[in-house]
PDB file of C-alpha atoms in Angstrom:
ATOM      1  CA  MET A 268      17.286   6.162 -14.243  1.00  0.00           C
ATOM      2  CA  ILE A 269      15.172   9.265 -13.820  1.00  0.00           C
ATOM      3  CA  GLU A 270      18.045  11.392 -15.931  1.00  0.00           C
ATOM      4  CA  ALA A 271      17.568   8.563 -18.597  1.00  0.00           C
ATOM      5  CA  ILE A 272      13.846   9.235 -18.865  1.00  0.00           C
ATOM      6  CA  ARG A 273      14.443  13.079 -18.615  1.00  0.00           C
ATOM      7  CA  ARG A 274      16.597  12.895 -21.501  1.00  0.00           C
ATOM      8  CA  GLN A 275      14.033  10.818 -23.745  1.00  0.00           C
ATOM      9  CA  ASP A 276      11.015  13.105 -22.178  1.00  0.00           C
ATOM     10  CA  PRO A 277      11.902  16.230 -20.426  1.00  0.00           C
ATOM     11  CA  ALA A 278       8.365  16.450 -19.122  1.00  0.00           C
ATOM     12  CA  LEU A 279       7.906  12.832 -18.259  1.00  0.00           C
ATOM     13  CA  GLY A 280      11.107  13.082 -16.596  1.00  0.00           C
ATOM     14  CA  ALA A 281      10.119  15.945 -14.066  1.00  0.00           C
ATOM     15  CA  TRP A 282       6.822  13.881 -13.308  1.00  0.00           C
ATOM     16  CA  SER A 283       9.042  10.771 -12.730  1.00  0.00           C
ATOM     17  CA  GLN A 284      11.095  12.391 -10.376  1.00  0.00           C
ATOM     18  CA  ALA A 285       7.869  13.808  -8.502  1.00  0.00           C
ATOM     19  CA  ALA A 286       6.607   9.719  -8.567  1.00  0.00           C
ATOM     20  CA  ALA A 287       9.912   8.703  -7.100  1.00  0.00           C
ATOM     21  CA  ASP A 288      10.224  11.170  -4.321  1.00  0.00           C
ATOM     22  CA  GLY A 289       6.493  10.469  -3.294  1.00  0.00           C
ATOM     23  CA  LEU A 290       7.241   6.623  -3.568  1.00  0.00           C
ATOM     24  CA  THR A 291      10.206   6.653  -1.629  1.00  0.00           C
ATOM     25  CA  ALA A 292      10.233   9.876   0.285  1.00  0.00           C
ATOM     26  CA  GLY A 293      14.354   9.549  -0.450  1.00  0.00           C
ATOM     27  CA  GLU A 294      14.580   6.170   1.366  1.00  0.00           C
ATOM     28  CA  GLY A 295      15.531   4.160  -1.506  1.00  0.00           C
ATOM     29  CA  VAL A 296      13.744   1.720  -3.817  1.00  0.00           C
ATOM     30  CA  GLU A 297      13.539  -0.978  -1.222  1.00  0.00           C
ATOM     31  CA  VAL A 298      10.984   0.679   0.998  1.00  0.00           C
ATOM     32  CA  ILE A 299       8.374   0.298  -2.289  1.00  0.00           C
ATOM     33  CA  SER A 300       5.939  -2.400  -1.567  1.00  0.00           C
ATOM     34  CA  GLN A 301       2.252  -2.875  -2.925  1.00  0.00           C
ATOM     35  CA  ALA A 302       0.412  -1.517  -0.025  1.00  0.00           C
ATOM     36  CA  SER A 303       2.793   1.813  -0.057  1.00  0.00           C
ATOM     37  CA  LEU A 304       2.463   1.978  -3.675  1.00  0.00           C
ATOM     38  CA  GLN A 305      -1.527   1.497  -3.711  1.00  0.00           C
ATOM     39  CA  ASP A 306      -1.414   4.196  -0.419  1.00  0.00           C
ATOM     40  CA  PHE A 307       0.549   6.718  -2.641  1.00  0.00           C
ATOM     41  CA  LEU A 308      -1.361   6.695  -5.745  1.00  0.00           C
ATOM     42  CA  TRP A 309      -5.037   5.873  -4.272  1.00  0.00           C
ATOM     43  CA  TYR A 310      -4.997   7.929  -1.128  1.00  0.00           C
ATOM     44  CA  ARG A 311      -1.892  10.566  -0.633  1.00  0.00           C
ATOM     45  CA  LEU A 312      -1.806  11.617  -4.459  1.00  0.00           C
ATOM     46  CA  PRO A 313      -5.256  12.827  -4.755  1.00  0.00           C
ATOM     47  CA  ARG A 314      -5.247  14.202  -1.187  1.00  0.00           C
ATOM     48  CA  LYS A 315      -2.128  16.210  -0.984  1.00  0.00           C
ATOM     49  CA  TRP A 316      -1.105  16.862  -4.646  1.00  0.00           C
ATOM     50  CA  PRO A 317      -3.221  19.401  -6.972  1.00  0.00           C
ATOM     51  CA  GLU A 318      -5.594  17.345  -9.180  1.00  0.00           C
ATOM     52  CA  GLU A 319      -3.793  18.318 -12.426  1.00  0.00           C
ATOM     53  CA  ALA A 320      -0.909  16.151 -11.504  1.00  0.00           C
ATOM     54  CA  TRP A 321      -2.945  13.001 -10.433  1.00  0.00           C
ATOM     55  CA  LEU A 322      -2.742  11.364 -14.056  1.00  0.00           C
ATOM     56  CA  PRO A 323       1.036  12.717 -14.847  1.00  0.00           C
ATOM     57  CA  VAL A 324       2.262  11.288 -11.594  1.00  0.00           C
ATOM     58  CA  ALA A 325       0.172   7.902 -11.632  1.00  0.00           C
ATOM     59  CA  ARG A 326       1.466   7.391 -15.321  1.00  0.00           C
ATOM     60  CA  ALA A 327       5.124   8.538 -14.751  1.00  0.00           C
ATOM     61  CA  ALA A 328       4.992   6.093 -11.619  1.00  0.00           C
ATOM     62  CA  GLY A 329       4.296   3.262 -14.161  1.00  0.00           C
ATOM     63  CA  THR A 330       7.215   4.201 -16.059  1.00  0.00           C
ATOM     64  CA  VAL A 331       9.465   4.558 -12.873  1.00  0.00           C
ATOM     65  CA  LEU A 332       8.329   1.228 -11.678  1.00  0.00           C
ATOM     66  CA  GLU A 333       9.046  -0.471 -15.048  1.00  0.00           C
ATOM     67  CA  SER A 334      12.106   0.690 -15.549  1.00  0.00           C
ATOM     68  CA  LEU A 335      13.214  -0.534 -12.179  1.00  0.00           C
ATOM     69  CA  GLY A 336      11.863  -4.135 -13.306  1.00  0.00           C
ATOM     70  CA  LEU A 337       9.018  -3.843 -10.906  1.00  0.00           C
ATOM     71  CA  LYS A 338       6.457  -4.947 -13.333  1.00  0.00           C
ATOM     72  CA  ARG A 339       3.541  -5.998 -11.197  1.00  0.00           C
ATOM     73  CA  TYR A 340       3.954  -2.407  -9.468  1.00  0.00           C
ATOM     74  CA  ALA A 341       3.991  -0.813 -12.890  1.00  0.00           C
ATOM     75  CA  SER A 342       0.846  -2.549 -13.747  1.00  0.00           C
ATOM     76  CA  ILE A 343      -1.044  -1.231 -10.783  1.00  0.00           C
ATOM     77  CA  ALA A 344       0.218   2.231 -11.322  1.00  0.00           C
ATOM     78  CA  ARG A 345      -1.291   2.283 -14.807  1.00  0.00           C
ATOM     79  CA  SER A 346      -4.349  -0.077 -14.136  1.00  0.00           C
ATOM     80  CA  GLU A 347      -7.859   0.946 -14.841  1.00  0.00           C
ATOM     81  CA  THR A 348      -8.326   0.862 -10.758  1.00  0.00           C
ATOM     82  CA  THR A 349      -5.995   3.519 -10.328  1.00  0.00           C
ATOM     83  CA  MET A 350      -7.504   5.521 -12.921  1.00  0.00           C
ATOM     84  CA  ALA A 351     -11.006   4.743 -11.813  1.00  0.00           C
ATOM     85  CA  ILE A 352     -10.074   5.771  -8.144  1.00  0.00           C
ATOM     86  CA  LEU A 353      -8.255   9.137  -9.005  1.00  0.00           C
ATOM     87  CA  GLN A 354     -11.642   9.791 -11.070  1.00  0.00           C
ATOM     88  CA  SER A 355     -13.556   9.061  -7.910  1.00  0.00           C
ATOM     89  CA  TRP A 356     -11.870  11.198  -6.168  1.00  0.00           C
ATOM     90  CA  ARG A 357     -12.234  14.128  -8.890  1.00  0.00           C
ATOM     91  CA  ALA A 358     -15.953  13.619  -8.616  1.00  0.00           C
ATOM     92  CA  GLU A 359     -16.093  13.947  -4.976  1.00  0.00           C
ATOM     93  CA  SER A 360     -13.550  13.425  -1.749  1.00  0.00           C
ATOM     94  CA  HIS A 361     -15.688  10.801   0.225  1.00  0.00           C
ATOM     95  CA  GLN A 362     -16.586   8.782  -2.948  1.00  0.00           C
ATOM     96  CA  GLY A 363     -12.704   8.655  -3.792  1.00  0.00           C
ATOM     97  CA  PHE A 364     -12.005   7.581  -0.217  1.00  0.00           C
ATOM     98  CA  ALA A 365     -14.710   4.680  -0.368  1.00  0.00           C
ATOM     99  CA  ARG A 366     -13.403   3.602  -3.506  1.00  0.00           C
ATOM    100  CA  TYR A 367      -9.689   3.618  -2.372  1.00  0.00           C
ATOM    101  CA  ARG A 368     -10.838   1.826   0.749  1.00  0.00           C
ATOM    102  CA  ALA A 369     -12.518  -0.811  -0.982  1.00  0.00           C
ATOM    103  CA  ALA A 370      -9.817  -1.362  -3.460  1.00  0.00           C
ATOM    104  CA  ALA A 371      -7.313  -1.541  -1.110  1.00  0.00           C
ATOM    105  CA  GLU A 372      -9.202  -4.353   1.061  1.00  0.00           C
ATOM    106  CA  ASP A 373      -9.853  -6.061  -2.411  1.00  0.00           C
ATOM    107  CA  SER A 374      -6.330  -6.112  -3.153  1.00  0.00           C
ATOM    108  CA  GLY A 375      -5.450  -8.412  -0.642  1.00  0.00           C
ATOM    109  CA  VAL A 376      -2.570  -6.683   1.307  1.00  0.00           C
ATOM    110  CA  ARG A 377      -4.427  -4.861   4.077  1.00  0.00           C
ATOM    111  CA  PRO A 378      -4.413  -6.688   7.105  1.00  0.00           C
ATOM    112  CA  PRO A 379      -7.976  -7.751   8.112  1.00  0.00           C
ATOM    113  CA  ASP A 380      -9.271  -7.507  11.531  1.00  0.00           C
ATOM    114  CA  THR A 381      -9.245 -11.081  13.214  1.00  0.00           C
ATOM    115  CA  ASP A 382     -10.108 -13.113  15.987  1.00  0.00           C
ATOM    116  CA  LEU A 383      -6.957 -11.899  17.579  1.00  0.00           C
ATOM    117  CA  VAL A 384      -6.576  -8.302  16.642  1.00  0.00           C
ATOM    118  CA  GLU A 385      -8.872  -5.393  15.584  1.00  0.00           C
ATOM    119  CA  TRP A 386      -6.651  -2.387  13.941  1.00  0.00           C
ATOM    120  CA  GLY A 387      -7.195   0.651  15.276  1.00  0.00           C
ATOM    121  CA  SER A 388      -8.108   3.804  13.276  1.00  0.00           C
ATOM    122  CA  ILE A 389      -4.956   5.769  15.157  1.00  0.00           C
ATOM    123  CA  MET A 390      -2.308   3.379  15.755  1.00  0.00           C
ATOM    124  CA  GLY A 391       0.880   3.819  17.989  1.00  0.00           C
ATOM    125  CA  MET A 392       4.555   2.756  16.422  1.00  0.00           C
ATOM    126  CA  GLU A 393       4.213  -0.758  17.476  1.00  0.00           C
ATOM    127  CA  GLU A 394       0.586  -1.732  16.172  1.00  0.00           C
ATOM    128  CA  ALA A 395       2.030   0.701  12.890  1.00  0.00           C
ATOM    129  CA  SER A 396       4.786  -1.705  12.635  1.00  0.00           C
ATOM    130  CA  ALA A 397       2.951  -5.105  13.244  1.00  0.00           C
ATOM    131  CA  TYR A 398       0.606  -3.574  10.470  1.00  0.00           C
ATOM    132  CA  ALA A 399       3.195  -3.114   7.757  1.00  0.00           C
ATOM    133  CA  HIS A 400       4.760  -6.916   8.596  1.00  0.00           C
ATOM    134  CA  LEU A 401       1.522  -8.300   7.694  1.00  0.00           C
ATOM    135  CA  GLU A 402       1.094  -6.136   4.701  1.00  0.00           C
ATOM    136  CA  GLY A 403       4.504  -7.412   3.607  1.00  0.00           C
ATOM    137  CA  MET A 404       3.642 -11.216   4.406  1.00  0.00           C
ATOM    138  CA  LEU A 405       0.135 -10.968   2.897  1.00  0.00           C
ATOM    139  CA  GLU A 406       1.973  -9.684  -0.587  1.00  0.00           C
ATOM    140  CA  ARG A 407       4.457 -12.262  -0.518  1.00  0.00           C
ATOM    141  CA  ALA A 408       1.568 -14.978   0.151  1.00  0.00           C
ATOM    142  CA  ILE A 409       0.087 -13.423  -2.857  1.00  0.00           C
ATOM    143  CA  VAL A 410       3.066 -13.518  -5.079  1.00  0.00           C
ATOM    144  CA  THR A 411       3.572 -17.413  -4.169  1.00  0.00           C
ATOM    145  CA  GLY A 412       0.178 -17.896  -5.002  1.00  0.00           C
ATOM    146  CA  GLU A 413      -0.752 -19.039  -1.537  1.00  0.00           C
ATOM    147  CA  LEU A 414      -3.311 -16.469  -1.013  1.00  0.00           C
ATOM    148  CA  ARG A 415      -5.579 -15.338  -4.175  1.00  0.00           C
ATOM    149  CA  PRO A 416      -7.589 -12.471  -3.406  1.00  0.00           C
ATOM    150  CA  SER A 417     -11.183 -12.622  -5.186  1.00  0.00           C
ATOM    151  CA  ALA A 418     -11.019 -16.460  -4.602  1.00  0.00           C
ATOM    152  CA  SER A 419     -13.985 -18.215  -2.583  1.00  0.00           C
ATOM    153  CA  GLY A 420     -12.676 -17.974   1.172  1.00  0.00           C
ATOM    154  CA  TRP A 421      -9.706 -15.736   0.650  1.00  0.00           C
ATOM    155  CA  LYS A 422     -10.520 -13.342   3.474  1.00  0.00           C
ATOM    156  CA  ARG A 423     -10.828 -16.218   5.706  1.00  0.00           C
ATOM    157  CA  SER A 424      -7.468 -17.462   4.408  1.00  0.00           C
ATOM    158  CA  ALA A 425      -6.060 -13.791   4.876  1.00  0.00           C
ATOM    159  CA  ALA A 426      -7.139 -13.425   8.417  1.00  0.00           C
ATOM    160  CA  ALA A 427      -5.910 -17.210   9.125  1.00  0.00           C
ATOM    161  CA  LEU A 428      -2.302 -16.105   7.930  1.00  0.00           C
ATOM    162  CA  CYS A 429      -2.455 -12.943   9.779  1.00  0.00           C
ATOM    163  CA  ASP A 430      -3.283 -14.618  13.040  1.00  0.00           C
ATOM    164  CA  GLN A 431      -0.470 -17.295  12.453  1.00  0.00           C
ATOM    165  CA  ALA A 432       2.329 -14.129  11.655  1.00  0.00           C
ATOM    166  CA  LEU A 433       1.390 -12.285  14.783  1.00  0.00           C
ATOM    167  CA  ARG A 434       1.715 -15.348  17.152  1.00  0.00           C
ATOM    168  CA  GLU A 435       5.264 -16.351  15.574  1.00  0.00           C
ATOM    169  CA  PRO A 436       8.501 -15.066  17.229  1.00  0.00           C
ATOM    170  CA  MET A 437       9.601 -11.986  16.041  1.00  0.00           C
ATOM    171  CA  ALA A 438      13.144 -12.220  14.130  1.00  0.00           C
ATOM    172  CA  GLY A 439      15.730 -11.027  16.580  1.00  0.00           C
ATOM    173  CA  THR A 440      13.579 -11.576  19.733  1.00  0.00           C
ATOM    174  CA  PRO A 441      12.466 -15.228  19.911  1.00  0.00           C
ATOM    175  CA  SER A 442      10.509 -14.421  23.289  1.00  0.00           C
ATOM    176  CA  GLN A 443       8.396 -11.730  21.634  1.00  0.00           C
ATOM    177  CA  SER A 444       5.583 -11.937  18.736  1.00  0.00           C
ATOM    178  CA  TRP A 445       3.964  -9.100  17.062  1.00  0.00           C
ATOM    179  CA  LEU A 446       0.701  -9.874  19.097  1.00  0.00           C
ATOM    180  CA  SER A 447       2.595  -9.420  22.380  1.00  0.00           C
ATOM    181  CA  LEU A 448       4.593  -6.364  21.048  1.00  0.00           C
ATOM    182  CA  LEU A 449       1.098  -4.877  19.808  1.00  0.00           C
ATOM    183  CA  ILE A 450      -1.281  -5.438  23.358  1.00  0.00           C
ATOM    184  CA  GLY A 451       1.978  -4.490  25.368  1.00  0.00           C
ATOM    185  CA  GLU A 452       1.630  -1.096  23.511  1.00  0.00           C
ATOM    186  CA  ARG A 453      -2.005  -1.004  23.861  1.00  0.00           C
ATOM    187  CA  VAL A 454      -2.006  -1.544  27.859  1.00  0.00           C
ATOM    188  CA  LYS A 455       0.807   1.005  28.268  1.00  0.00           C
ATOM    189  CA  THR A 456      -1.615   3.618  26.384  1.00  0.00           C
ATOM    190  CA  ALA A 457      -4.662   2.720  27.543  1.00  0.00           C
TER     191      ALA A 457
END
């Protein structure tokens, strides 16, 4: 797919390869999620890449995602939100970081703190895995229409969905929940 883009437009092909590498880290398309896309475009790209690469990589990400049939993700890459966040990083890093955090929270795929758990700023492997599990669950809830970010009460609904998912048995280990795994890790490292 990158080669097809490169044949049509060599410059876009080079940026597309950079975008694909940034989005997947060589792991394949299946690792791309809304949360990982937002993290890449809104945080890692402006923090780790030279400023002159930000817009070309974001635009190329849109092209790559569109060619993969991931239209919803392509629209995020091409969105006004993405462009505004990158502009904020350009103005000042603390401004860019604040805009990234607000947009990520407003997207609905960032697990909120709930009655059961307050997420740590530094996470162990188990907590990070539980967090990623909830990101995927929240994205599925958005796609199916069960959760509508920006609708009245959506943050309460997201917290309730997260608490429910944390209590459910984990696939492959029915005696273990994400919550018990996370608490066990916190007890061990306390």
